[in-house]
Amino acid sequence: MSISRRGFLGSAIAASFATTLNTNLYAQELPLPANPFGSGKRPIIICAHNGVNYLDDAFAFLKNGGDTLDAALRVVKGPEDDPNDDSVGLGGLPNEECVVELDACCMHGPTRRAGSVGGVRNIKNVSLVSKAVMEHTGHVMLVGEGAERFAVAVGFPRENLLTDRSRKIWLLWKEYNSTDDWWGPGLADPNWKPPALPSATPQSELWERRIQRLAEGAAQLGIEPEFRMAAIRRVLSPPTGTIHCSALNDKGEISGCTTTSGLAFKLPGRVGDSPIIGAGCYTDQDVGSAGATGAGEENIKVAGAHTIVENMRRGMSPLEAGMDALQRIVRNYNHDMTKLNFLDMTYYVLRKDGAYAGVSLWEGYSEKEKHSIAVHDGIRRMETTVALFKGPSHEFPPFPVKVPDELKKNSVYVK
Ligand code: GLY
């Protein structure tokens, strides 16, 4: 997740966010552990947490001789088809005009080819469209209306991607948070300063009032009680949910793909890292594959997936290679914690020999929600990522506030 910059700049509540977080200007890094991940087995598939339920089928396909890219696409198609996963495909959170725009890319190691689509409307399985670009055109990347028309031409159906739940979350954002958009200079602007505290009211009280107001709004909009806390969270801290998957077979062939609905409530036309070959995904048949979920703008600036693969080519382990890419994001902010606290990034790294790693800038979204990587190498499992910094990126709620009981009851769908 990434916090809304306008909210961060503009609101008293967000100001308190900044001042109560780690006030050190320089980040405290955790010591790098000995590699806690497996030492290398083939075949293997790794992916983001939301792909875990689709790993069994994809692994069986891979083990039976299926192509590595097709195996990875089987995994990411699951969340794309799932209306309850609001980070990709059908049900993805929309842009600021309430239109779902999707991004995806793929790389096929054995044939050293790539495909990509950005800002696609009305087509659910954009990961498969990126493969179609790779197979049926002489191009690598198509965007916007042209990508949609291409998808229809090669047989993908046009469909409404906006679910009622995602529309209501957008409405909650629009009605109750409408000044907190993505216009105006961002955290990377050199003149950006943390705001001064404008209010004498205790900050936890301001948060409680705001959450209460949003809870009332969510109820009025008809958001089901068990999803209200999740909706509020998305409004206050618009997510950048995504899924990446890399797959390696027993012959050492390797491929990867990444797909997303991108940053929630983004400006129309905003394209993140996911469809950028070398940022959201990069695969080199000689070395390995890497992909990303998290703050797309930051990952583009460090060409994260390509950086990781090149690091491995020069001899770094998957863990070291991923950590180095995270360090480059930190360097871009001169280690300034007042900004880094509002960014997060997870990298999924797979080397050609089967060694892998999951690394993240922070340990999770909160103490209870640690970042993880899903793995299948014969045994399907979730493993906690190795974090560069201790603690959550921005705990939600950021204070020990009293969350209304009706929001806590049966609350699901919190990520
Ligand atoms: N990482 C997904 C995005 O920023 O769009």
Coordinates of C-alpha atoms and ligand atoms in Angstrom, one line a residue:
M1 CA 0.0 0.0 0.0
S2 CA 1.0 3.6 -0.5
I3 CA -0.5 6.5 1.3
S4 CA -2.2 9.3 -0.6
R5 CA 0.2 12.1 -0.9
R6 CA -2.4 14.8 -0.9
G7 CA -3.8 13.4 2.3
F8 CA -0.4 13.3 3.7
L9 CA 0.3 16.9 2.7
G10 CA -3.1 18.3 3.4
S11 CA -4.7 16.8 6.5
A12 CA -4.1 17.3 10.1
I13 CA -4.5 13.6 10.7
A14 CA -1.9 12.8 8.1
A15 CA 0.4 15.3 9.7
S16 CA 0.2 13.4 12.9
F17 CA 1.0 10.3 10.9
A18 CA 4.4 11.8 10.0
T19 CA 5.3 13.1 13.4
T20 CA 4.5 10.0 15.4
L21 CA 6.3 7.6 13.2
N22 CA 10.0 6.9 13.7
T23 CA 11.3 10.4 14.0
N24 CA 14.9 9.4 13.1
L25 CA 15.8 11.0 9.8
Y26 CA 17.8 8.0 8.9
A27 CA 16.6 4.5 8.6
Q28 CA 17.7 1.7 10.9
E29 CA 18.5 -1.3 8.8
L30 CA 18.0 -4.9 10.0
P31 CA 21.1 -7.1 9.8
L32 CA 21.0 -9.3 6.7
P33 CA 20.3 -12.9 7.9
A34 CA 21.9 -16.0 6.5
N35 CA 19.6 -17.1 3.6
P36 CA 16.4 -18.3 5.2
F37 CA 15.0 -19.6 1.9
G38 CA 15.5 -23.0 0.2
S39 CA 18.8 -23.6 -1.5
G40 CA 17.4 -24.5 -4.9
K41 CA 15.1 -27.1 -6.2
R42 CA 13.5 -27.5 -9.6
P43 CA 10.8 -27.2 -10.7
I44 CA 9.7 -24.3 -8.6
I45 CA 7.1 -21.5 -8.8
I46 CA 7.2 -18.3 -6.6
C47 CA 4.6 -15.6 -6.5
A48 CA 2.9 -12.9 -4.4
H49 CA 0.7 -14.0 -1.5
N50 CA -2.5 -13.7 -3.5
G51 CA -1.4 -16.4 -5.9
V52 CA -1.1 -19.1 -3.3
N53 CA -4.4 -20.8 -4.0
Y54 CA -3.5 -21.3 -7.7
L55 CA -0.1 -22.8 -7.2
D56 CA -1.1 -26.5 -7.0
D57 CA -2.7 -26.5 -10.4
A58 CA 0.2 -24.5 -12.0
F59 CA 2.8 -26.7 -10.4
A60 CA 1.2 -29.9 -11.6
F61 CA 1.0 -28.3 -15.1
L62 CA 4.7 -27.4 -14.9
K63 CA 5.7 -30.8 -13.6
N64 CA 3.9 -32.5 -16.5
G65 CA 5.9 -30.6 -19.0
G66 CA 3.9 -27.4 -19.3
D67 CA 5.6 -24.3 -20.5
T68 CA 7.1 -22.0 -17.8
L69 CA 5.2 -18.9 -18.9
D70 CA 1.9 -20.7 -19.2
A71 CA 2.4 -22.0 -15.7
A72 CA 3.1 -18.5 -14.3
L73 CA 0.1 -17.2 -16.2
R74 CA -2.1 -19.9 -14.7
V75 CA -1.2 -18.5 -11.3
V76 CA -1.9 -14.8 -12.0
K77 CA -5.1 -15.6 -13.9
G78 CA -6.6 -16.8 -10.6
P79 CA -6.6 -13.3 -8.9
E80 CA -7.5 -11.6 -12.2
D81 CA -10.7 -13.7 -12.4
D82 CA -11.5 -13.3 -8.7
P83 CA -13.9 -10.4 -8.2
N84 CA -13.0 -10.3 -4.5
D85 CA -9.3 -9.6 -5.2
D86 CA -9.4 -5.8 -5.7
S87 CA -5.7 -5.5 -6.7
V88 CA -5.9 -7.0 -10.2
G89 CA -8.3 -7.8 -13.1
L90 CA -12.0 -8.1 -12.4
G91 CA -12.9 -6.1 -9.3
G92 CA -9.6 -4.1 -9.3
L93 CA -9.9 -0.7 -7.6
P94 CA -10.6 1.9 -10.2
N95 CA -8.9 5.2 -11.1
E96 CA -10.0 8.6 -9.9
E97 CA -12.8 8.6 -12.5
C98 CA -14.1 5.2 -11.4
V99 CA -12.7 3.4 -14.4
V100 CA -10.7 0.2 -13.9
E101 CA -7.4 0.4 -15.9
L102 CA -5.1 -2.7 -15.9
D103 CA -1.4 -3.2 -16.6
A104 CA 0.6 -6.4 -17.2
C105 CA 3.7 -7.8 -18.8
C106 CA 5.4 -11.2 -19.3
M107 CA 8.8 -12.5 -20.3
H108 CA 9.4 -16.0 -21.8
G109 CA 12.9 -17.1 -21.0
P110 CA 13.3 -20.0 -23.5
T111 CA 12.5 -17.8 -26.5
R112 CA 13.8 -14.6 -25.0
R113 CA 10.6 -12.7 -25.8
A114 CA 8.4 -10.2 -24.0
G115 CA 5.0 -8.7 -24.1
S116 CA 3.3 -5.9 -22.2
V117 CA 0.1 -3.8 -22.0
G118 CA -0.7 -0.7 -20.0
G119 CA -3.8 1.3 -19.1
V120 CA -6.2 -1.3 -20.5
R121 CA -9.9 -0.9 -19.9
N122 CA -12.7 -3.6 -20.2
I123 CA -10.4 -6.6 -20.6
K124 CA -10.0 -8.8 -17.5
N125 CA -7.0 -11.1 -18.3
V126 CA -4.4 -8.5 -19.3
S127 CA -1.6 -11.0 -18.4
L128 CA -2.8 -13.2 -21.3
V129 CA -3.1 -10.1 -23.5
S130 CA 0.5 -9.3 -22.8
K131 CA 1.3 -12.8 -24.0
A132 CA -0.8 -12.2 -27.1
V133 CA 1.2 -9.0 -27.8
M134 CA 4.4 -11.1 -27.5
E135 CA 3.1 -13.9 -29.8
H136 CA 0.9 -12.1 -32.3
T137 CA 2.7 -8.7 -32.9
G138 CA 6.1 -7.5 -33.8
H139 CA 5.8 -5.1 -30.8
V140 CA 6.6 -5.5 -27.1
M141 CA 4.1 -3.0 -25.6
L142 CA 0.6 -1.7 -26.4
V143 CA -1.3 0.8 -24.3
G144 CA -4.7 2.2 -23.7
E145 CA -7.4 2.1 -26.4
G146 CA -5.0 0.4 -28.9
A147 CA -4.3 -2.4 -26.5
E148 CA -8.0 -2.9 -25.8
R149 CA -8.8 -3.0 -29.5
F150 CA -6.0 -5.5 -30.1
A151 CA -7.3 -7.7 -27.2
V152 CA -10.7 -7.8 -28.8
A153 CA -9.3 -8.5 -32.2
V154 CA -7.5 -11.6 -30.9
G155 CA -10.6 -12.9 -29.1
F156 CA -10.7 -11.5 -25.6
P157 CA -14.2 -10.4 -24.5
R158 CA -15.0 -6.9 -23.4
E159 CA -16.5 -6.9 -20.0
N160 CA -17.4 -4.6 -17.1
L161 CA -14.5 -4.9 -14.6
L162 CA -16.0 -2.7 -11.9
T163 CA -17.7 -4.7 -9.2
D164 CA -20.2 -3.2 -6.9
R165 CA -17.9 -3.5 -4.0
S166 CA -15.0 -1.6 -5.8
R167 CA -17.4 1.0 -7.0
K168 CA -18.6 1.6 -3.4
I169 CA -15.1 1.8 -2.1
W170 CA -14.4 4.4 -4.8
L171 CA -17.5 6.3 -3.8
L172 CA -16.4 6.3 -0.2
W173 CA -13.1 7.8 -1.3
K174 CA -14.7 10.3 -3.6
E175 CA -17.3 11.5 -1.0
Y176 CA -15.2 11.5 2.1
N177 CA -11.7 11.9 0.9
S178 CA -12.1 13.9 -2.2
T179 CA -9.2 16.3 -1.6
D180 CA -6.9 13.4 -1.0
D181 CA -6.0 12.6 -4.6
W182 CA -2.8 12.1 -6.5
W183 CA -2.5 15.7 -7.9
G184 CA 0.4 17.9 -6.8
P185 CA 4.1 17.3 -6.3
G186 CA 4.9 13.9 -4.6
L187 CA 7.3 12.7 -1.9
A188 CA 10.1 12.7 -4.4
D189 CA 9.8 16.5 -4.8
P190 CA 13.0 18.1 -3.3
N191 CA 10.8 20.9 -1.7
W192 CA 8.5 18.4 0.0
K193 CA 8.4 18.9 3.8
P194 CA 6.6 17.0 6.5
P195 CA 3.7 19.3 7.6
A196 CA 3.6 21.0 10.9
L197 CA 1.0 19.8 13.4
P198 CA -1.9 22.2 12.9
S199 CA -4.1 21.1 15.7
A200 CA -4.0 20.8 19.5
T201 CA -6.6 18.0 19.4
P202 CA -5.0 14.7 20.3
Q203 CA -4.2 13.0 17.1
S204 CA -5.6 9.6 18.1
E205 CA -8.9 11.4 18.7
L206 CA -8.8 12.9 15.2
W207 CA -8.2 9.5 13.7
E208 CA -11.0 8.0 15.7
R209 CA -13.4 10.7 14.5
R210 CA -12.3 10.2 10.9
I211 CA -12.6 6.4 11.0
Q212 CA -16.1 6.8 12.6
R213 CA -17.2 9.2 9.9
L214 CA -15.9 6.8 7.2
A215 CA -17.6 3.9 8.9
E216 CA -20.9 5.8 8.8
G217 CA -20.3 6.6 5.2
A218 CA -19.5 3.0 4.4
A219 CA -22.8 1.9 6.1
Q220 CA -24.8 4.5 4.2
L221 CA -23.3 3.4 0.9
G222 CA -24.3 -0.2 1.7
I223 CA -20.8 -1.7 2.1
E224 CA -21.3 -5.0 3.9
P225 CA -20.3 -4.8 7.6
E226 CA -17.5 -7.3 7.3
F227 CA -15.8 -5.3 4.5
R228 CA -16.1 -1.8 6.0
M229 CA -12.8 -1.8 7.8
A230 CA -11.1 -2.9 4.6
A231 CA -12.9 -0.2 2.6
I232 CA -11.8 2.5 5.1
R233 CA -8.3 1.3 4.9
R234 CA -8.3 1.5 1.2
V235 CA -9.6 5.1 1.3
L236 CA -7.1 6.3 3.8
S237 CA -4.1 4.4 2.3
P238 CA -4.8 3.6 -1.4
P239 CA -3.2 0.3 -2.2
T240 CA -0.9 -0.7 -5.1
G241 CA -1.8 -4.4 -5.0
T242 CA -0.4 -6.5 -7.8
I243 CA 0.6 -10.1 -8.4
H244 CA 3.9 -11.3 -9.8
C245 CA 4.8 -15.0 -10.6
S246 CA 8.1 -16.6 -11.8
A247 CA 8.2 -20.3 -12.8
L248 CA 11.2 -22.5 -13.4
N249 CA 11.0 -26.1 -14.8
D250 CA 13.4 -29.1 -14.3
K251 CA 15.2 -28.3 -17.5
G252 CA 16.1 -24.8 -16.2
E253 CA 13.7 -22.9 -18.4
I254 CA 12.3 -19.8 -16.7
S255 CA 9.6 -17.2 -17.3
G256 CA 7.8 -14.5 -15.4
C257 CA 4.7 -12.3 -15.5
T258 CA 3.2 -9.4 -13.4
T259 CA -0.4 -8.1 -13.5
T260 CA -2.2 -5.3 -11.6
S261 CA -5.0 -2.8 -11.5
G262 CA -2.3 -0.4 -10.3
L263 CA -2.5 2.3 -7.7
A264 CA -6.1 2.8 -6.4
F265 CA -7.7 6.1 -7.5
K266 CA -4.8 7.0 -9.7
L267 CA -5.0 9.6 -12.4
P268 CA -6.4 8.2 -15.6
G269 CA -3.6 7.1 -17.8
R270 CA -1.2 6.5 -14.9
V271 CA 1.0 3.4 -15.6
G272 CA 2.9 1.9 -12.8
D273 CA 5.9 -0.5 -12.8
S274 CA 4.0 -3.7 -13.5
P275 CA 3.9 -3.5 -17.4
I276 CA 7.4 -2.0 -17.6
I277 CA 9.8 -4.7 -18.7
G278 CA 12.7 -4.5 -16.3
A279 CA 10.7 -2.8 -13.5
G280 CA 7.7 -5.0 -12.6
C281 CA 9.2 -8.1 -14.2
Y282 CA 12.4 -9.2 -15.8
T283 CA 13.5 -12.7 -16.9
D284 CA 16.8 -13.7 -18.5
Q285 CA 17.1 -17.3 -19.5
D286 CA 20.8 -17.3 -18.6
V287 CA 20.3 -16.0 -15.0
G288 CA 16.8 -15.9 -13.5
S289 CA 13.7 -13.9 -13.0
A290 CA 12.4 -11.2 -10.7
G291 CA 9.2 -9.3 -10.1
A292 CA 7.7 -6.6 -7.9
T293 CA 4.7 -5.5 -5.9
G294 CA 4.5 -2.2 -4.2
A295 CA 5.1 1.5 -5.0
G296 CA 5.3 1.4 -8.8
E297 CA 6.9 4.9 -9.2
E298 CA 9.8 4.0 -6.9
N299 CA 10.4 0.7 -8.7
I300 CA 10.5 2.3 -12.1
K301 CA 13.2 4.6 -10.9
V302 CA 15.5 1.8 -9.9
A303 CA 14.5 -0.6 -12.8
G304 CA 14.0 -3.1 -9.9
A305 CA 13.5 -6.4 -11.6
H306 CA 16.3 -5.8 -14.1
T307 CA 18.7 -4.6 -11.4
I308 CA 18.0 -7.8 -9.4
V309 CA 18.7 -10.1 -12.4
E310 CA 21.8 -8.2 -13.3
N311 CA 23.0 -8.4 -9.7
M312 CA 22.6 -12.2 -9.8
R313 CA 24.4 -12.3 -13.1
R314 CA 27.4 -10.6 -11.3
G315 CA 27.3 -13.3 -8.6
M316 CA 25.0 -12.0 -5.9
S317 CA 22.6 -14.5 -4.2
P318 CA 18.8 -13.9 -4.8
L319 CA 18.6 -12.4 -1.3
E320 CA 21.6 -10.0 -1.8
A321 CA 20.4 -9.0 -5.3
G322 CA 16.9 -8.1 -4.0
M323 CA 18.3 -6.2 -1.0
D324 CA 20.5 -4.2 -3.3
A325 CA 17.5 -3.0 -5.3
L326 CA 15.8 -2.0 -2.1
Q327 CA 18.9 -0.1 -1.1
R328 CA 18.7 1.9 -4.3
I329 CA 15.1 3.0 -3.4
V330 CA 16.5 4.1 0.0
R331 CA 19.3 5.9 -1.7
N332 CA 16.9 7.8 -3.9
Y333 CA 15.4 9.3 -0.7
N334 CA 18.8 9.8 0.9
H335 CA 17.7 7.5 3.7
D336 CA 15.0 10.0 4.8
M337 CA 12.6 8.2 7.0
T338 CA 10.0 10.9 6.9
K339 CA 9.5 9.7 3.3
L340 CA 10.5 6.1 3.4
N341 CA 7.9 5.3 6.0
F342 CA 5.3 5.9 3.3
L343 CA 6.7 3.6 0.7
D344 CA 6.8 -0.1 0.5
M345 CA 8.2 -2.6 -2.0
T346 CA 8.4 -6.4 -2.2
Y347 CA 10.6 -8.2 -4.7
Y348 CA 10.2 -11.9 -5.7
V349 CA 13.5 -13.4 -6.9
L350 CA 14.2 -16.7 -8.6
R351 CA 17.6 -17.9 -9.9
K352 CA 18.0 -20.4 -12.6
D353 CA 19.2 -23.1 -10.2
G354 CA 16.1 -22.8 -8.1
A355 CA 17.5 -20.6 -5.4
Y356 CA 14.9 -17.9 -4.5
A357 CA 14.2 -15.0 -2.1
G358 CA 11.4 -12.7 -1.1
V359 CA 12.5 -9.3 0.2
S360 CA 10.7 -6.2 1.3
L361 CA 11.4 -2.7 2.3
W362 CA 9.4 -3.1 5.5
E363 CA 8.3 -6.2 7.5
G364 CA 4.6 -5.7 6.6
Y365 CA 1.6 -3.4 6.6
S366 CA 1.2 -3.9 10.4
E367 CA 2.6 -6.0 13.2
K368 CA 0.1 -8.8 12.3
E369 CA 0.3 -8.5 8.5
K370 CA 3.8 -9.5 7.5
H371 CA 4.9 -9.5 3.9
S372 CA 5.2 -13.0 2.4
I373 CA 6.1 -14.9 -0.7
A374 CA 4.2 -18.0 -1.9
V375 CA 6.3 -20.9 -3.1
H376 CA 5.7 -24.3 -4.6
D377 CA 8.6 -26.7 -5.3
G378 CA 6.7 -29.9 -4.5
I379 CA 5.5 -28.4 -1.2
R380 CA 3.3 -25.4 -1.3
R381 CA 3.9 -22.8 1.4
M382 CA 4.0 -19.1 2.4
E383 CA 7.3 -17.7 3.7
T384 CA 7.9 -14.4 5.4
T385 CA 10.0 -12.0 3.3
V386 CA 13.4 -10.7 4.6
A387 CA 12.8 -7.0 5.4
L388 CA 15.4 -4.2 5.0
F389 CA 13.8 -2.1 7.8
K390 CA 12.2 -3.2 11.1
G391 CA 8.5 -2.5 11.6
P392 CA 5.5 -1.8 9.3
S393 CA 5.6 0.6 6.4
H394 CA 2.7 2.6 7.9
E395 CA 0.7 0.8 10.5
F396 CA -3.0 1.0 10.2
P397 CA -4.5 2.6 12.1
P398 CA -1.3 4.5 13.0
F399 CA -2.2 4.9 16.6
P400 CA -3.7 2.7 19.3
V401 CA -7.1 4.2 18.4
K402 CA -10.4 2.8 19.4
V403 CA -11.8 1.2 16.3
P404 CA -15.6 1.0 16.5
D405 CA -16.8 -2.5 17.6
E406 CA -19.0 -2.9 14.5
L407 CA -15.9 -2.6 12.3
K408 CA -14.0 -5.2 14.3
K409 CA -16.7 -7.8 14.2
N410 CA -16.3 -10.4 11.5
S411 CA -13.9 -8.1 9.7
V412 CA -12.5 -9.8 6.6
Y413 CA -10.6 -8.8 3.5
V414 CA -8.2 -6.5 5.5
K415 CA -5.1 -6.5 3.3
Ligands
GLY1 N1 3.1 -2.0 -8.4 C1 1.9 -1.7 -9.0 C2 1.7 -0.3 -9.3 O1 2.3 0.6 -8.7 O2 0.9 0.0 -10.2

